[in-house]
Amino acid sequence: MTFPLRRSIYPLLSAALAGFAQPVFAQDAATDTEEDLPEEETVAETIIVTGRGLPDAPATPAYAMQVIDREEITSSASGRIEDVLASVAGFQQFRRSDSRSSNPSAQGVTLRALGGNATSRALVLLDGVPMADPFFGYIPLPALVPERLASIRVTRGGGSGAFGSGAVAGTIELESADAATLGFASASVLANDRGGTEVGASLNPQLGSGFASVSGRYDRGPGFFTTPVDQRVPATSRSNYDSWSVSLRGVAPVAANTELQARALVFRDERTLRFEGADSSSSGEDMSLRLVGQGAWQFDALGYVQRRDFSNIVISSTRFVPVLDQRKTPSTGYGGKLEVRPPLGPNHVLRVGADYRGASGTLNEEAYSAFSGNLTSRRRAGGTNGDLGLFAEHDWTIADVILTGGVRLDRWSIRDGFYRAVDGSGAVERDDIYADRSGWDTSLRGGILYRPSDVLALRAAAYSGLRVPTLNELYRPFVVFPVVTEANAELANEQLRGYEVGFDLTPSANIGLSLTAFDNQVENAIANVTLEENLRQRRNVDAVRSRGIEAAADARFGAWEVDASIAWTDAEIEGSDASALLDGNRPPQTPTFAGSARLAYVPSADVQIAATLRHVSAQFEDDQETDVLPAATTLDAFAEFGLTEAFSLVLRGENLLDERIVTRNQSGSIDLGVPRTLWAGVRYRIR
């Protein structure tokens, strides 16, 4: 599939890269001035670009966060970003299945057991750009290739602040690696014991004072049977998948202390789930331009546009013929951000700015009779959402104490909403036009970080946040047979209220411990509420409240590394009126306990061996707490051995214990997660 946007991406990117071969020079302030030297002896210093945004504010550690470094990112057993993020206890997708064996629209991510209905409650950023699908709110996980990243920072809770709206459960910041980190060129080829393959390559030249990075990845495989043996029928299919993505990134200096960053991402992902013909696809083309100034007046100006599409065919689970063809759901996301930090002295950092995020999209689908195969209905639905945010945040350092406080004002709008359905003959069944809505919401956050000694940091924070319902939640009904879930154009915004306290302990340079206790509540939480048997609707419940404890530890002893993370949460729904029967129930898909531990042995730059043990406690599939997803414990492994200066052998093992992972339980109709999977391949690098 191609999009018209492609014709605009590449000329813009080429123009940004055109300046890379032109080195920019700045006068070295520590040397004599130009007037003091003969013309031929003028001293110049080459500017080295970073490819990153502005430096972290001093109070960043006041909020509970966890950083994943590149070594851990690139050593996951599956080679997929959701597997990397699973090492952060409290991270979860809507379902336990990964992005090879789930429907893309179920790839919402959240933190702190605040999950709900497959839409992301955590804000995911790639180099500052929100990655959620403009229509559905899911994250295009196959397009976020771990090898392209330098680090990941996960901030649990924390409200919206300068990140933008949507961070009701937290923020996941993905930072791309620069050319020096990636090396001049690399390539890898791996295959697994079921015939799946993974091929990747990148070229990352230094160009003048800047750099460029071009990388691609292709994954395909026959997959595995997600259906248990006793529930398979002749129409049952393996979860085969076929996906690719290409990323182009360039960074160049445009003036002293100022650099331009350009990025383009093109991807397509196709999957078949459960039955032959139950095919889904998601695709996209993204582009962003970012100008970062590191001078006395620091600034970060970002603009982006995203073109996405989604299709899905639903197969009857009784007659095994197509009953719904969601043939396309084109959507567009667009927005930008401007942040300025005026020079206020070494003890003050002030961040002021504005951001905007817009989304528009349209669902196009056709329904068919399972008995005759005749067209029974054509449907179109969609609308436009917008959010303009104004923010200010101030960090004040007073000796061993850092105080921080921020305010954000959001002007949100929900407009142009409609739902139209005609029957097979063209007669109108429904033609709904929904009233436009808009309003203002205020979010606050503040915290304190106190370092009584070099080894201990005490912290406390309180915050609020906002999430506007997605176009999917507002306008798109769906069916997971036999359950029908209706949309709801009257949904209110979700509002986060929360606080936390914790400490970080570093008794030595090689050991780190952290502990956080939190109480977070999402008011007007959007959930799929059961109205009667096999009928649900998206509704605002009074709140989803989550209280718990998070802990993390890391240690380095010579060539050995240990990282561990656990989260225990007591989460419950607060409901009344239509959701009164849910009051006190645990939110669907949310475990009480999740933990992860990784042991790695890295004796040299050419050898790395790692094993990761994870446990997730039992969860409920539904809001009535009737269908249980049993607890699961998995063991993964990764190993890389240098064969020559350029080639290495890579071995990976997923779910080595072959644990039975139940990912869906719809009144006994079960889907399973990835079984034991063994990978082997080679990696080539030119540094």
XYZ file of C-alpha atoms in Angstrom:
687
model
C 0.000 0.000 0.000
C 1.236 3.489 -0.800
C 0.148 6.839 0.522
C 0.333 10.311 -1.072
C 2.271 11.442 2.004
C 5.302 9.524 0.731
C 5.783 12.113 -2.010
C 6.166 14.825 0.636
C 8.336 12.907 3.121
C 11.354 12.260 0.984
C 11.893 15.748 -0.521
C 11.707 17.253 2.963
C 14.061 14.664 4.379
C 16.485 15.138 1.490
C 16.497 18.879 2.072
C 17.279 18.351 5.744
C 20.103 15.940 4.905
C 21.562 18.221 2.256
C 23.316 20.315 4.881
C 25.033 17.362 6.563
C 28.148 17.504 4.438
C 28.657 21.138 5.396
C 30.573 21.249 8.695
C 29.641 24.091 11.005
C 32.364 25.774 13.014
C 32.184 27.773 16.216
C 34.810 29.952 17.840
C 36.460 28.320 20.835
C 35.645 30.703 23.672
C 38.606 29.427 25.679
C 41.166 30.548 23.062
C 42.316 33.955 21.898
C 39.787 35.980 19.924
C 39.932 36.263 16.150
C 41.395 39.768 16.398
C 44.378 38.444 18.374
C 45.434 35.986 15.651
C 46.517 36.335 12.045
C 43.786 35.422 9.604
C 45.407 32.107 8.668
C 45.646 31.100 12.354
C 41.957 31.528 13.218
C 40.980 28.700 15.596
C 37.739 26.863 14.898
C 36.000 24.009 16.641
C 33.799 21.480 14.888
C 30.354 21.262 16.408
C 29.324 17.737 17.348
C 25.578 17.135 17.249
C 23.829 14.873 19.769
C 20.614 13.848 18.033
C 18.780 14.226 21.336
C 16.390 16.733 22.819
C 17.098 19.157 25.621
C 18.870 17.827 28.721
C 16.809 16.427 31.567
C 15.520 18.959 34.055
C 17.107 18.669 37.534
C 13.890 17.387 39.129
C 13.357 14.548 36.641
C 14.318 11.940 39.308
C 11.586 13.276 41.615
C 9.132 11.074 39.721
C 9.324 7.269 39.785
C 11.180 6.162 36.694
C 13.232 3.306 35.297
C 15.810 3.505 32.500
C 16.609 0.622 30.141
C 20.048 0.907 28.531
C 21.010 -0.186 25.036
C 22.667 -3.413 26.136
C 19.419 -4.669 27.625
C 17.324 -3.290 24.757
C 19.264 -5.215 22.116
C 19.410 -8.501 24.015
C 15.738 -9.451 24.228
C 14.801 -13.027 23.400
C 12.149 -12.061 20.855
C 13.823 -8.983 19.383
C 10.590 -7.020 19.924
C 10.020 -3.816 21.847
C 7.140 -5.179 23.964
C 9.472 -7.877 25.269
C 12.003 -5.208 26.262
C 9.369 -3.123 28.047
C 8.042 -6.185 29.881
C 11.172 -5.960 32.049
C 9.601 -2.907 33.696
C 7.253 -4.336 36.302
C 3.879 -2.659 35.977
C 4.095 -2.386 32.183
C 1.359 -4.264 30.374
C -0.414 -4.508 27.075
C -4.147 -5.002 26.905
C -3.478 -8.688 26.254
C -0.506 -10.883 27.153
C 0.144 -11.845 23.518
C 2.923 -10.070 21.658
C 2.643 -8.197 18.377
C 3.049 -11.363 16.266
C -0.045 -13.074 17.645
C -2.553 -10.378 18.590
C -4.802 -8.009 16.711
C -3.015 -4.646 16.268
C -5.995 -2.798 17.755
C -5.344 -4.614 21.070
C -1.807 -3.192 21.402
C -2.638 -0.505 23.933
C -0.031 -0.105 26.672
C -0.407 1.051 30.226
C 1.323 1.100 33.620
C 0.350 0.682 37.272
C -2.560 -1.693 36.645
C -4.620 1.145 35.159
C -5.497 -0.839 32.031
C -8.946 -1.012 30.610
C -10.051 -1.336 27.017
C -7.027 -1.698 24.674
C -6.422 2.045 24.314
C -3.056 3.233 25.616
C -3.154 5.024 28.948
C 0.617 5.460 28.831
C 2.046 8.096 26.508
C 4.669 6.557 24.188
C 7.139 8.984 22.579
C 9.819 8.292 19.966
C 12.278 11.198 19.917
C 9.518 13.371 21.361
C 6.800 12.305 18.887
C 3.627 10.544 20.188
C 3.418 7.109 18.541
C -0.178 6.090 19.316
C -2.398 5.395 16.321
C -4.541 8.519 15.658
C -7.781 6.524 15.392
C -7.381 3.586 17.773
C -4.777 4.707 20.292
C -2.754 1.481 19.973
C 1.040 1.496 19.568
C 2.569 0.163 16.286
C 4.931 -2.126 18.169
C 6.511 -3.969 15.187
C 7.659 -0.613 13.778
C 9.602 0.244 16.964
C 12.725 -1.833 16.382
C 14.918 -2.195 19.501
C 18.223 -2.067 17.583
C 17.463 1.523 16.552
C 17.278 2.765 20.140
C 19.863 4.123 22.566
C 17.728 4.072 25.721
C 14.192 3.886 27.077
C 12.945 5.839 30.068
C 9.698 4.776 31.723
C 8.121 7.306 34.087
C 5.212 5.829 35.986
C 2.420 8.231 36.865
C 3.692 11.765 36.706
C 0.764 13.367 34.906
C 0.974 15.209 31.603
C 3.259 18.200 32.215
C 5.460 19.088 29.258
C 5.072 15.627 27.690
C 1.645 16.375 26.239
C -1.793 15.005 27.104
C -2.467 11.285 27.392
C -0.023 10.343 30.158
C -2.602 9.168 32.686
C -0.615 6.031 33.549
C 2.855 7.304 32.737
C 5.242 8.104 29.909
C 7.518 5.816 27.883
C 10.268 7.776 26.115
C 12.181 6.000 23.340
C 15.419 7.697 22.279
C 17.047 6.808 18.953
C 20.716 5.876 18.860
C 23.227 8.069 17.043
C 25.643 6.943 14.348
C 28.537 6.485 16.770
C 26.446 4.088 18.851
C 25.062 2.186 15.879
C 28.357 1.834 14.029
C 28.881 2.522 10.327
C 26.915 -0.514 9.141
C 25.274 -3.639 10.500
C 23.147 -6.538 9.315
C 21.578 -9.597 10.926
C 19.744 -12.724 9.818
C 17.967 -15.066 12.263
C 15.591 -18.005 11.931
C 13.524 -19.927 14.470
C 12.503 -23.551 14.844
C 9.079 -22.949 13.275
C 10.427 -21.398 10.082
C 10.144 -17.762 11.091
C 12.825 -15.333 9.952
C 14.066 -11.900 10.994
C 16.303 -9.812 8.736
C 17.645 -6.374 9.594
C 20.230 -3.937 8.266
C 21.373 -0.378 8.869
C 23.780 2.148 7.373
C 24.837 5.037 9.608
C 27.439 7.329 8.030
C 28.907 10.425 9.622
C 28.232 13.290 7.193
C 30.277 16.379 7.939
C 29.344 17.465 11.437
C 26.112 15.495 11.365
C 25.045 11.961 10.625
C 22.395 9.940 8.858
C 20.863 6.584 9.663
C 18.936 4.323 7.301
C 17.653 1.028 8.669
C 15.196 -1.639 7.682
C 13.755 -4.770 9.189
C 11.651 -7.597 7.812
C 9.939 -10.242 9.960
C 7.843 -13.129 8.738
C 6.792 -16.498 10.037
C 4.103 -19.187 10.000
C 3.538 -18.499 13.686
C 1.932 -21.008 16.027
C -1.542 -22.220 16.889
C -3.039 -19.782 19.387
C -6.020 -22.141 19.685
C -5.673 -25.087 22.100
C -5.678 -28.538 20.494
C -9.132 -29.457 21.820
C -10.703 -26.299 20.319
C -9.222 -26.489 16.818
C -11.358 -27.005 13.720
C -10.401 -27.455 10.040
C -10.524 -23.654 9.597
C -8.105 -23.021 12.481
C -4.991 -21.150 11.391
C -1.570 -20.514 12.792
C -0.801 -16.925 13.810
C 1.278 -16.209 10.726
C 2.726 -12.728 10.373
C 4.577 -10.643 7.799
C 5.877 -7.180 8.657
C 8.510 -4.675 7.583
C 9.620 -1.197 8.516
C 12.111 1.318 7.160
C 13.467 4.203 9.220
C 15.408 7.228 7.941
C 16.944 9.673 10.367
C 19.304 12.579 9.950
C 20.854 15.118 12.302
C 22.767 18.202 11.190
C 23.997 21.432 12.809
C 22.375 24.566 11.414
C 24.093 27.087 13.710
C 26.262 27.182 16.785
C 24.490 25.165 19.520
C 21.532 24.437 17.227
C 20.775 21.236 15.333
C 18.066 20.007 13.000
C 16.737 16.477 13.396
C 14.620 14.799 10.716
C 13.008 11.396 10.902
C 10.781 9.306 8.620
C 9.241 5.933 9.414
C 7.361 3.716 6.954
C 5.899 0.372 8.026
C 3.390 -2.331 7.201
C 2.296 -5.295 9.304
C 0.031 -8.192 8.302
C -1.261 -10.999 10.530
C -3.688 -13.912 10.516
C -5.279 -14.883 13.821
C -7.216 -17.982 14.860
C -9.025 -18.764 11.568
C -8.006 -18.918 7.916
C -8.943 -15.600 6.332
C -9.018 -13.683 9.630
C -6.465 -11.246 8.297
C -5.512 -7.868 9.726
C -3.109 -5.226 8.511
C -1.747 -1.960 9.836
C 0.464 0.485 7.988
C 1.815 3.964 8.378
C 4.061 6.740 7.200
C 5.370 9.170 9.802
C 7.603 12.190 9.496
C 8.936 14.678 12.006
C 11.264 17.687 12.019
C 12.851 18.927 15.221
C 15.027 21.963 15.925
C 16.950 21.882 19.209
C 18.898 24.814 20.580
C 21.417 24.298 23.386
C 22.493 27.924 23.829
C 21.743 30.317 26.674
C 18.078 30.346 25.626
C 17.418 26.642 25.146
C 14.533 25.602 22.925
C 12.958 22.508 21.397
C 10.661 22.982 18.386
C 9.014 19.856 16.978
C 6.493 19.211 14.220
C 5.153 15.899 12.927
C 2.575 14.275 10.661
C 1.381 10.662 10.608
C -0.663 8.768 8.054
C -1.983 5.411 9.266
C -4.388 2.719 8.063
C -5.911 -0.438 9.512
C -7.965 -3.285 8.088
C -9.418 -6.411 9.644
C -11.557 -9.367 8.539
C -13.708 -11.114 11.131
C -14.496 -14.805 10.579
C -17.569 -16.484 12.059
C -16.522 -18.919 14.777
C -19.462 -21.204 13.946
C -19.609 -21.219 10.119
C -16.025 -20.032 9.503
C -16.881 -17.555 6.750
C -16.234 -13.773 6.676
C -18.910 -11.800 8.499
C -17.204 -8.416 8.760
C -14.699 -6.682 6.507
C -13.196 -3.622 8.161
C -11.577 -2.867 4.835
C -9.868 0.390 5.754
C -9.586 2.864 8.592
C -7.452 5.721 7.261
C -6.400 8.238 9.873
C -4.073 11.208 10.165
C -2.205 12.492 13.187
C -0.484 15.859 13.250
C 0.932 18.208 15.805
C 3.937 19.852 17.314
C 5.555 21.261 20.394
C 7.578 24.326 21.327
C 9.463 24.434 24.626
C 11.670 27.317 25.753
C 14.027 27.469 28.749
C 15.161 31.012 29.541
C 18.507 31.530 31.354
C 17.647 32.042 35.020
C 20.904 30.977 36.650
C 22.288 27.625 37.808
C 19.616 27.025 40.471
C 16.542 27.554 38.339
C 15.222 25.743 35.266
C 11.991 27.090 33.817
C 10.200 25.246 31.009
C 7.419 27.081 29.196
C 5.722 26.205 25.964
C 2.802 24.869 24.017
C 1.915 21.730 22.115
C -0.855 20.619 19.807
C -2.108 17.196 18.809
C -4.793 16.523 16.231
C -6.331 13.294 14.973
C -8.883 12.534 12.280
C -10.020 9.252 10.795
C -12.843 7.263 9.245
C -13.919 3.652 9.679
C -15.161 1.867 6.517
C -16.591 -1.621 6.971
C -19.032 -4.088 5.454
C -21.007 -6.822 7.213
C -22.098 -10.109 5.611
C -24.544 -12.867 6.505
C -22.804 -15.955 7.887
C -25.483 -18.114 6.213
C -25.953 -16.634 2.733
C -22.773 -14.602 2.382
C -24.850 -11.628 1.234
C -23.929 -8.062 2.149
C -26.132 -6.935 5.039
C -24.695 -3.555 5.997
C -22.195 -0.866 5.013
C -20.927 1.411 7.785
C -18.820 4.547 8.032
C -17.882 6.333 11.237
C -15.305 8.826 12.387
C -14.512 12.336 13.501
C -11.786 14.747 14.527
C -10.130 15.294 17.922
C -7.808 18.107 18.913
C -5.831 19.175 21.978
C -3.921 22.435 22.459
C -1.823 22.517 25.612
C -0.037 25.368 27.365
C 2.466 24.436 30.055
C 4.971 25.872 32.506
C 7.217 24.003 34.918
C 9.892 25.301 37.287
C 12.696 23.404 39.061
C 14.412 25.199 41.933
C 17.591 23.818 43.512
C 18.237 24.810 47.122
C 21.392 23.091 48.386
C 20.440 19.378 48.679
C 16.784 19.946 47.836
C 15.152 20.315 44.439
C 11.581 21.599 44.296
C 9.503 21.284 41.155
C 6.038 22.442 40.180
C 4.149 22.673 36.920
C 0.798 23.569 35.444
C -0.762 22.568 32.155
C -3.893 23.982 30.506
C -5.553 21.915 27.772
C -8.102 23.161 25.251
C -9.617 19.961 23.866
C -12.216 19.440 21.167
C -14.281 16.520 19.857
C -15.994 17.402 16.594
C -17.363 16.190 13.252
C -18.416 12.857 14.779
C -20.755 10.660 12.735
C -21.969 7.093 12.281
C -23.795 6.039 9.128
C -25.063 2.570 8.211
C -27.021 1.378 5.177
C -28.351 -2.119 4.513
C -27.489 -4.338 1.571
C -29.998 -2.543 -0.650
C -28.701 0.897 0.250
C -31.537 1.843 2.605
C -30.390 3.966 5.550
C -30.350 2.113 8.889
C -28.639 4.818 10.952
C -27.401 8.289 10.139
C -26.124 9.861 13.350
C -24.405 13.232 13.527
C -22.961 13.955 16.952
C -22.742 17.392 18.517
C -19.340 19.038 18.700
C -17.845 19.363 22.176
C -14.921 21.294 23.609
C -13.607 22.568 26.913
C -10.683 23.480 29.137
C -8.961 21.225 31.639
C -6.135 22.007 34.040
C -3.437 19.568 35.135
C -0.933 20.122 37.927
C 2.132 18.302 39.113
C 4.758 18.939 41.738
C 7.482 17.152 43.600
C 10.457 17.318 45.895
C 13.813 15.564 45.658
C 16.053 15.602 48.758
C 19.568 14.154 48.832
C 20.673 13.955 52.491
C 23.824 12.099 51.406
C 25.634 10.919 48.314
C 23.985 7.497 48.512
C 20.355 8.366 49.305
C 17.669 10.386 47.520
C 14.194 10.850 48.984
C 11.350 11.901 46.725
C 7.649 12.676 46.760
C 5.309 13.830 44.013
C 1.662 14.560 43.282
C 0.118 15.013 39.858
C -2.928 15.043 37.628
C -3.430 14.334 33.946
C -5.868 14.176 31.058
C -6.780 11.761 28.257
C -9.355 12.570 25.587
C -11.304 9.522 24.296
C -10.005 8.120 21.010
C -12.039 8.116 17.810
C -12.234 4.328 18.210
C -13.820 4.575 21.651
C -16.242 7.271 20.520
C -17.463 5.864 17.219
C -16.348 2.287 16.400
C -18.302 -0.766 17.622
C -16.666 -4.180 17.339
C -17.372 -7.898 17.787
C -15.304 -10.626 19.422
C -17.852 -13.374 18.880
C -20.231 -13.782 20.564
C -19.720 -10.488 22.436
C -20.721 -7.191 20.788
C -19.127 -4.009 22.168
C -20.814 -0.729 21.239
C -19.086 2.635 20.925
C -20.220 5.711 22.862
C -20.012 9.211 21.378
C -20.821 10.792 24.758
C -17.717 9.601 26.615
C -16.130 12.104 28.971
C -12.386 12.730 29.314
C -10.365 10.587 31.694
C -8.760 12.504 34.576
C -5.801 11.256 36.604
C -5.234 12.133 40.267
C -2.286 10.593 42.060
C 0.631 10.848 44.431
C 3.696 8.804 45.342
C 6.637 8.668 47.745
C 9.870 6.767 47.418
C 13.619 6.628 47.684
C 16.654 5.755 45.561
C 19.640 4.168 47.264
C 23.082 3.837 45.644
C 25.431 2.427 48.289
C 28.138 2.105 45.621
C 28.683 2.938 41.978
C 27.732 -0.650 41.102
C 24.558 -1.086 43.154
C 21.229 0.723 42.926
C 17.925 0.212 44.739
C 14.624 2.063 44.472
C 11.233 1.782 46.136
C 8.012 3.663 45.398
C 4.598 3.586 47.062
C 1.785 5.125 45.024
C -1.916 5.864 44.956
C -3.287 6.683 41.488
C -6.877 7.143 40.410
C -8.286 7.603 36.907
C -11.652 9.317 37.200
C -14.204 8.786 34.413
C -12.165 5.756 33.355
C -13.378 4.336 30.054
C -14.160 0.623 30.241
C -16.057 -1.991 28.256
C -19.072 -2.336 30.557
C -21.330 -5.397 30.343
C -24.964 -4.348 29.842
C -26.440 -7.800 29.236
C -25.292 -11.196 28.056
C -22.969 -10.800 25.047
C -23.501 -7.028 24.943
C -21.077 -4.406 26.197
C -20.628 -0.695 25.683
C -17.797 1.687 26.328
C -18.802 3.662 29.399
C -17.201 6.027 31.875
C -17.037 4.334 35.258
C -16.589 6.522 38.317
C -12.919 5.649 38.640
C -10.218 3.025 38.461
C -8.029 3.265 41.555
C -4.658 1.600 41.860
C -2.500 1.521 44.996
C 0.713 -0.360 45.268
C 4.453 -0.682 45.623
C 7.124 -0.762 42.936
C 10.714 -1.790 43.538
C 13.764 -2.088 41.313
C 17.376 -3.125 41.862
C 20.487 -3.373 39.751
C 24.010 -4.529 40.513
C 27.273 -4.928 38.608
C 29.995 -7.302 39.824
C 32.771 -7.516 37.290
C 31.363 -9.226 34.218
C 28.069 -10.069 35.976
C 24.958 -7.869 35.878
C 21.667 -8.257 37.729
C 18.497 -6.228 37.151
C 15.177 -6.846 38.866
C 11.817 -5.097 39.034
C 8.579 -5.947 40.838
C 5.173 -4.313 41.138
C 2.366 -5.191 43.516
C -0.926 -3.370 42.986
C -4.346 -3.336 44.556
C -6.572 -2.044 41.742
C -10.345 -1.772 41.751
C -13.196 -0.203 39.845
C -15.376 2.374 41.550
C -18.776 2.215 39.858
C -22.336 3.459 40.233
C -25.536 3.604 38.150
C -24.951 1.481 35.013
C -21.568 0.374 36.351
C -22.725 -0.273 39.931
C -22.252 -4.022 39.530
C -18.565 -3.404 38.814
C -17.920 -1.561 42.072
C -15.029 -3.215 43.878
C -14.086 -5.456 40.944
C -10.575 -5.593 39.624
C -10.139 -3.985 36.168
C -9.947 -6.523 33.339
C -6.494 -7.650 32.205
C -4.704 -6.304 35.291
C -2.534 -8.591 37.465
C -1.952 -8.091 41.171
C 1.738 -8.926 40.926
C 4.316 -8.700 38.162
C 8.041 -9.252 38.457
C 11.084 -9.543 36.249
C 14.717 -10.476 36.926
C 17.594 -10.466 34.442
C 21.020 -12.015 34.933
C 23.698 -11.189 32.384
C 27.326 -12.202 31.895
C 29.380 -9.819 29.740
C 33.067 -10.764 29.998
C 34.037 -8.750 26.909
C 32.637 -6.620 24.103
C 32.375 -9.768 21.960
C 30.447 -11.975 24.389
C 27.102 -11.445 26.069
C 24.863 -14.019 27.772
C 21.604 -13.093 29.491
C 18.584 -14.853 31.000
C 15.307 -13.188 32.020
C 12.731 -14.689 34.379
C 9.254 -13.106 34.507
C 6.109 -13.831 36.467
C 2.634 -12.361 36.057
C -0.139 -13.269 38.461
C -3.660 -14.274 37.457
C -5.907 -11.756 35.720
C -9.557 -11.522 34.746
C -10.558 -11.362 31.096
C -13.819 -9.546 31.773
C -15.297 -6.897 34.048
C -17.557 -9.471 35.760
C -14.539 -11.436 37.107
C -15.834 -14.698 35.628
C -13.154 -15.621 33.067
C -9.675 -16.112 34.513
C -6.274 -15.855 32.829
C -4.023 -18.056 35.004
C -0.673 -16.892 36.332
C 2.311 -17.418 34.034
C 6.069 -17.714 34.588
C 8.433 -17.512 31.623
C 12.179 -17.877 31.123
C 13.936 -16.223 28.173
C 17.584 -16.302 27.135
C 19.948 -14.456 24.809
C 23.556 -15.084 23.821
C 25.955 -13.458 21.390
C 29.487 -14.690 20.680
C 31.994 -12.907 18.488
C 33.299 -15.163 15.714
C 35.507 -12.599 13.990
C 36.005 -8.855 14.308
C 32.848 -8.271 12.241
C 30.706 -11.430 12.619
C 28.989 -12.837 15.691
C 26.715 -15.771 16.438
C 23.339 -14.913 18.000
C 21.179 -17.411 19.928
C 17.790 -16.589 21.455
C 15.220 -18.595 23.370
C 11.644 -17.498 24.157
C 9.576 -19.172 26.882
C 12.164 -21.889 27.422
C 9.969 -23.544 30.069
C 7.191 -23.815 27.454
C 4.719 -22.258 29.887
C 1.058 -22.324 28.812
C 0.219 -18.613 28.572
C -3.518 -17.927 28.282
C -3.989 -14.586 26.522
C -7.783 -14.659 26.048
C -10.572 -16.553 27.803
C -14.007 -15.718 26.438
C -16.276 -18.058 28.404
C -13.892 -20.925 27.773
C -12.884 -19.966 24.244
C -9.135 -19.643 24.739
C -6.169 -18.112 22.936
C -2.597 -18.955 23.877
C 0.649 -16.978 23.857
C 4.005 -17.848 22.372
C 5.260 -21.389 23.154
C 8.935 -22.333 23.406
C 10.727 -20.744 20.446
C 14.428 -21.108 19.586
C 16.326 -18.684 17.342
C 19.779 -18.776 15.753
C 21.535 -16.432 13.367
C 24.483 -14.184 12.634
C 25.122 -10.478 13.047
C 27.574 -8.391 11.037
C 28.956 -5.015 12.143
C 31.380 -2.466 10.745
C 32.233 -0.067 13.518
